[in-house]
Amino acid sequence: MTGVEFDETAFAGPEHLDPAYVAGYDRKAAFDPADDVAVLRSHGLDNDSTVIDFGAGTGTFALAVAPYCGRVIAVDVSPAMLSALRAKAASTGAVNIAPVQAGFLSYAHDGGPVEAVYSRNALHHLPDLWKAIAPRRMERWIDATSTDRSEIGWTRAELETHVRDEHSTFTWLLEPMLVQAGFEIVKAVYAPLGAYAEYTCVRS
Ligand SMILES: C[S@@+](CC[C@H](N)C(=O)[O-])C[C@H]1O[C@@H](n2cnc3c(N)ncnc32)[C@H](O)[C@@H]1O
C-alpha cells in the first residue's frame, strides 16, 4: 500500500469484518441473484467468460453465476466474508470460484480478459473521489508537484495525506455545489493534470 491509497478495510463496515455478524448474514440479507445472472447472460456471458464480483460478501451472486461462466473472481476485503464464501463454494462443489482478499482499489488483476464486472451493495464503501478511480491521476499529480522540502512546497507525504484524509472532489460536483450555495462562478482556472482548480465567485 502506498501512502496515497485509501484504506479499504477501515471503511468496509465493522460488521462485515465480524465473524458473528457474517454467520447470520445470509439469513439477514438474503437476495435472489437470478435476474442479475440473466442480464449478464443476455449480454453474452458464456462458459468461457470470467466474471469479477467486487464486494462479493458471502458469495450469493458468485455461486449463482458460477455454473454459467468459466471463472468467478470473488473479491472482498473481509476475511470473514471470504471464509463464509469458501465454505459455501466447497459445500456446493463449485470449483471455478476464486476468492481474493482485496478491494475495488487494491485488487490487481493478472489473469486474462474479464468479460463482466459485478458489484452489489458495496461501492458505497468508497468515498466519491475513489469511486471514480482517481488514484492514478492523483499519483501523476503528486509526482509532478511534490518537492523534497516541506518549507518550500508540499512533500509527497503531505500531498498523500491531503488526498487520503481530506475531502477533495471533482469540478463537476464542486461547481454545481457552489451554484446551489448561491454563487456565480465568474472565473475558473484549471491547472494541468486536472487535479487542481481555482475559482472566483460572486454571490448571485
Ligand atoms: C453490504 S455487503 C454486500 C455483499 C454482497 N455483494 C451482497 O449483495 O450480499 C458489502 C460487502 O462489501 C465488502 N466491502 C466493503 N468495502 C469494500 C471494498 N473497498 N472493496 C471490496 N469489498 C468491500 C464488505 O466486506 C461486504 O462483504
PDB file of C-alpha atoms in Angstrom, residues 66-165:
ATOM      1  CA  ALA A  66     -20.582 -19.919 -11.464  1.00  0.00           C
ATOM      2  CA  PRO A  67     -22.478 -22.582 -13.485  1.00  0.00           C
ATOM      3  CA  TYR A  68     -22.846 -20.145 -16.407  1.00  0.00           C
ATOM      4  CA  CYS A  69     -19.283 -18.920 -16.802  1.00  0.00           C
ATOM      5  CA  GLY A  70     -15.697 -20.127 -16.845  1.00  0.00           C
ATOM      6  CA  ARG A  71     -14.451 -18.424 -13.716  1.00  0.00           C
ATOM      7  CA  VAL A  72     -15.716 -16.126 -10.979  1.00  0.00           C
ATOM      8  CA  ILE A  73     -13.228 -13.987  -9.095  1.00  0.00           C
ATOM      9  CA  ALA A  74     -14.892 -13.099  -5.806  1.00  0.00           C
ATOM     10  CA  VAL A  75     -13.153 -10.039  -4.379  1.00  0.00           C
ATOM     11  CA  ASP A  76     -13.796  -8.820  -0.855  1.00  0.00           C
ATOM     12  CA  VAL A  77     -11.737  -7.086   1.802  1.00  0.00           C
ATOM     13  CA  SER A  78     -13.320  -9.062   4.620  1.00  0.00           C
ATOM     14  CA  PRO A  79     -11.611 -12.317   5.662  1.00  0.00           C
ATOM     15  CA  ALA A  80     -14.815 -13.346   7.458  1.00  0.00           C
ATOM     16  CA  MET A  81     -16.930 -12.874   4.325  1.00  0.00           C
ATOM     17  CA  LEU A  82     -14.416 -14.786   2.209  1.00  0.00           C
ATOM     18  CA  SER A  83     -14.306 -17.601   4.688  1.00  0.00           C
ATOM     19  CA  ALA A  84     -18.110 -17.932   4.530  1.00  0.00           C
ATOM     20  CA  LEU A  85     -17.913 -17.779   0.727  1.00  0.00           C
ATOM     21  CA  ARG A  86     -15.264 -20.521   0.625  1.00  0.00           C
ATOM     22  CA  ALA A  87     -17.375 -22.759   2.851  1.00  0.00           C
ATOM     23  CA  LYS A  88     -20.436 -22.296   0.629  1.00  0.00           C
ATOM     24  CA  ALA A  89     -18.424 -22.945  -2.546  1.00  0.00           C
ATOM     25  CA  ALA A  90     -16.992 -26.121  -1.018  1.00  0.00           C
ATOM     26  CA  SER A  91     -20.417 -27.343   0.077  1.00  0.00           C
ATOM     27  CA  THR A  92     -21.884 -26.877  -3.405  1.00  0.00           C
ATOM     28  CA  GLY A  93     -18.855 -28.305  -5.192  1.00  0.00           C
ATOM     29  CA  ALA A  94     -18.251 -25.122  -7.216  1.00  0.00           C
ATOM     30  CA  VAL A  95     -14.648 -25.280  -8.377  1.00  0.00           C
ATOM     31  CA  ASN A  96     -14.480 -22.211 -10.600  1.00  0.00           C
ATOM     32  CA  ILE A  97     -14.772 -19.560  -7.883  1.00  0.00           C
ATOM     33  CA  ALA A  98     -11.544 -17.827  -6.874  1.00  0.00           C
ATOM     34  CA  PRO A  99     -11.896 -15.850  -3.623  1.00  0.00           C
ATOM     35  CA  VAL A 100      -9.471 -12.926  -3.407  1.00  0.00           C
ATOM     36  CA  GLN A 101      -8.938 -10.804  -0.328  1.00  0.00           C
ATOM     37  CA  ALA A 102      -8.685  -7.336  -1.873  1.00  0.00           C
ATOM     38  CA  GLY A 103     -10.800  -4.293  -2.571  1.00  0.00           C
ATOM     39  CA  PHE A 104     -12.075  -2.251  -5.502  1.00  0.00           C
ATOM     40  CA  LEU A 105      -8.874  -0.222  -5.451  1.00  0.00           C
ATOM     41  CA  SER A 106      -6.294  -2.721  -4.308  1.00  0.00           C
ATOM     42  CA  TYR A 107      -7.339  -5.673  -6.491  1.00  0.00           C
ATOM     43  CA  ALA A 108      -4.666  -6.339  -9.127  1.00  0.00           C
ATOM     44  CA  HIS A 109      -5.884  -8.478 -11.989  1.00  0.00           C
ATOM     45  CA  ASP A 110      -3.262 -10.629 -13.657  1.00  0.00           C
ATOM     46  CA  GLY A 111      -5.401 -13.186 -15.448  1.00  0.00           C
ATOM     47  CA  GLY A 112      -6.898 -12.975 -18.936  1.00  0.00           C
ATOM     48  CA  PRO A 113      -9.617 -10.580 -20.073  1.00  0.00           C
ATOM     49  CA  VAL A 114     -12.645 -10.082 -17.852  1.00  0.00           C
ATOM     50  CA  GLU A 115     -15.993 -10.148 -19.609  1.00  0.00           C
ATOM     51  CA  ALA A 116     -18.189  -8.927 -16.751  1.00  0.00           C
ATOM     52  CA  VAL A 117     -17.732  -6.967 -13.554  1.00  0.00           C
ATOM     53  CA  TYR A 118     -20.480  -7.138 -10.956  1.00  0.00           C
ATOM     54  CA  SER A 119     -20.909  -5.390  -7.654  1.00  0.00           C
ATOM     55  CA  ARG A 120     -23.928  -5.218  -5.392  1.00  0.00           C
ATOM     56  CA  ASN A 121     -24.316  -3.044  -2.297  1.00  0.00           C
ATOM     57  CA  ALA A 122     -20.587  -2.455  -1.944  1.00  0.00           C
ATOM     58  CA  LEU A 123     -19.445   0.605  -3.930  1.00  0.00           C
ATOM     59  CA  HIS A 124     -20.868   2.937  -1.291  1.00  0.00           C
ATOM     60  CA  HIS A 125     -17.959   1.952   0.949  1.00  0.00           C
ATOM     61  CA  LEU A 126     -15.731   4.193  -1.170  1.00  0.00           C
ATOM     62  CA  PRO A 127     -15.886   7.998  -0.988  1.00  0.00           C
ATOM     63  CA  ASP A 128     -16.790   9.660  -4.291  1.00  0.00           C
ATOM     64  CA  LEU A 129     -13.253  10.558  -5.267  1.00  0.00           C
ATOM     65  CA  TRP A 130     -12.242   6.924  -5.025  1.00  0.00           C
ATOM     66  CA  LYS A 131     -15.363   5.578  -6.642  1.00  0.00           C
ATOM     67  CA  ALA A 132     -14.272   7.209  -9.867  1.00  0.00           C
ATOM     68  CA  ILE A 133     -10.773   5.699  -9.736  1.00  0.00           C
ATOM     69  CA  ALA A 134      -8.963   8.948  -9.161  1.00  0.00           C
ATOM     70  CA  PRO A 135      -5.788   7.406  -7.670  1.00  0.00           C
ATOM     71  CA  ARG A 136      -3.906   7.112 -10.951  1.00  0.00           C
ATOM     72  CA  ARG A 137      -4.489  10.761 -11.744  1.00  0.00           C
ATOM     73  CA  MET A 138      -3.625  11.694  -8.173  1.00  0.00           C
ATOM     74  CA  GLU A 139      -0.348   9.776  -8.365  1.00  0.00           C
ATOM     75  CA  ARG A 140       0.571  11.718 -11.527  1.00  0.00           C
ATOM     76  CA  TRP A 141      -0.315  14.985  -9.807  1.00  0.00           C
ATOM     77  CA  ILE A 142       1.784  14.103  -6.752  1.00  0.00           C
ATOM     78  CA  ASP A 143       4.723  13.023  -8.914  1.00  0.00           C
ATOM     79  CA  ALA A 144       4.585  16.305 -10.806  1.00  0.00           C
ATOM     80  CA  THR A 145       4.072  18.722  -7.928  1.00  0.00           C
ATOM     81  CA  SER A 146       5.715  17.338  -4.807  1.00  0.00           C
ATOM     82  CA  THR A 147       9.000  18.732  -3.511  1.00  0.00           C
ATOM     83  CA  ASP A 148      11.656  17.289  -1.222  1.00  0.00           C
ATOM     84  CA  ARG A 149      11.486  20.183   1.204  1.00  0.00           C
ATOM     85  CA  SER A 150       8.360  20.895   3.193  1.00  0.00           C
ATOM     86  CA  GLU A 151       9.327  24.519   3.815  1.00  0.00           C
ATOM     87  CA  ILE A 152       9.174  25.410   0.111  1.00  0.00           C
ATOM     88  CA  GLY A 153       6.151  23.428  -1.010  1.00  0.00           C
ATOM     89  CA  TRP A 154       4.384  20.161  -0.311  1.00  0.00           C
ATOM     90  CA  THR A 155       6.228  16.895   0.020  1.00  0.00           C
ATOM     91  CA  ARG A 156       4.904  13.638  -1.359  1.00  0.00           C
ATOM     92  CA  ALA A 157       3.846  12.589   2.163  1.00  0.00           C
ATOM     93  CA  GLU A 158       1.963  15.845   2.673  1.00  0.00           C
ATOM     94  CA  LEU A 159       0.139  15.556  -0.654  1.00  0.00           C
ATOM     95  CA  GLU A 160      -0.670  11.919   0.003  1.00  0.00           C
ATOM     96  CA  THR A 161      -2.193  12.879   3.345  1.00  0.00           C
ATOM     97  CA  HIS A 162      -4.251  15.533   1.615  1.00  0.00           C
ATOM     98  CA  VAL A 163      -5.642  13.099  -0.947  1.00  0.00           C
ATOM     99  CA  ARG A 164      -6.185  10.272   1.522  1.00  0.00           C
ATOM    100  CA  ASP A 165      -7.539  12.045   4.589  1.00  0.00           C
TER     101      ASP A 165
END
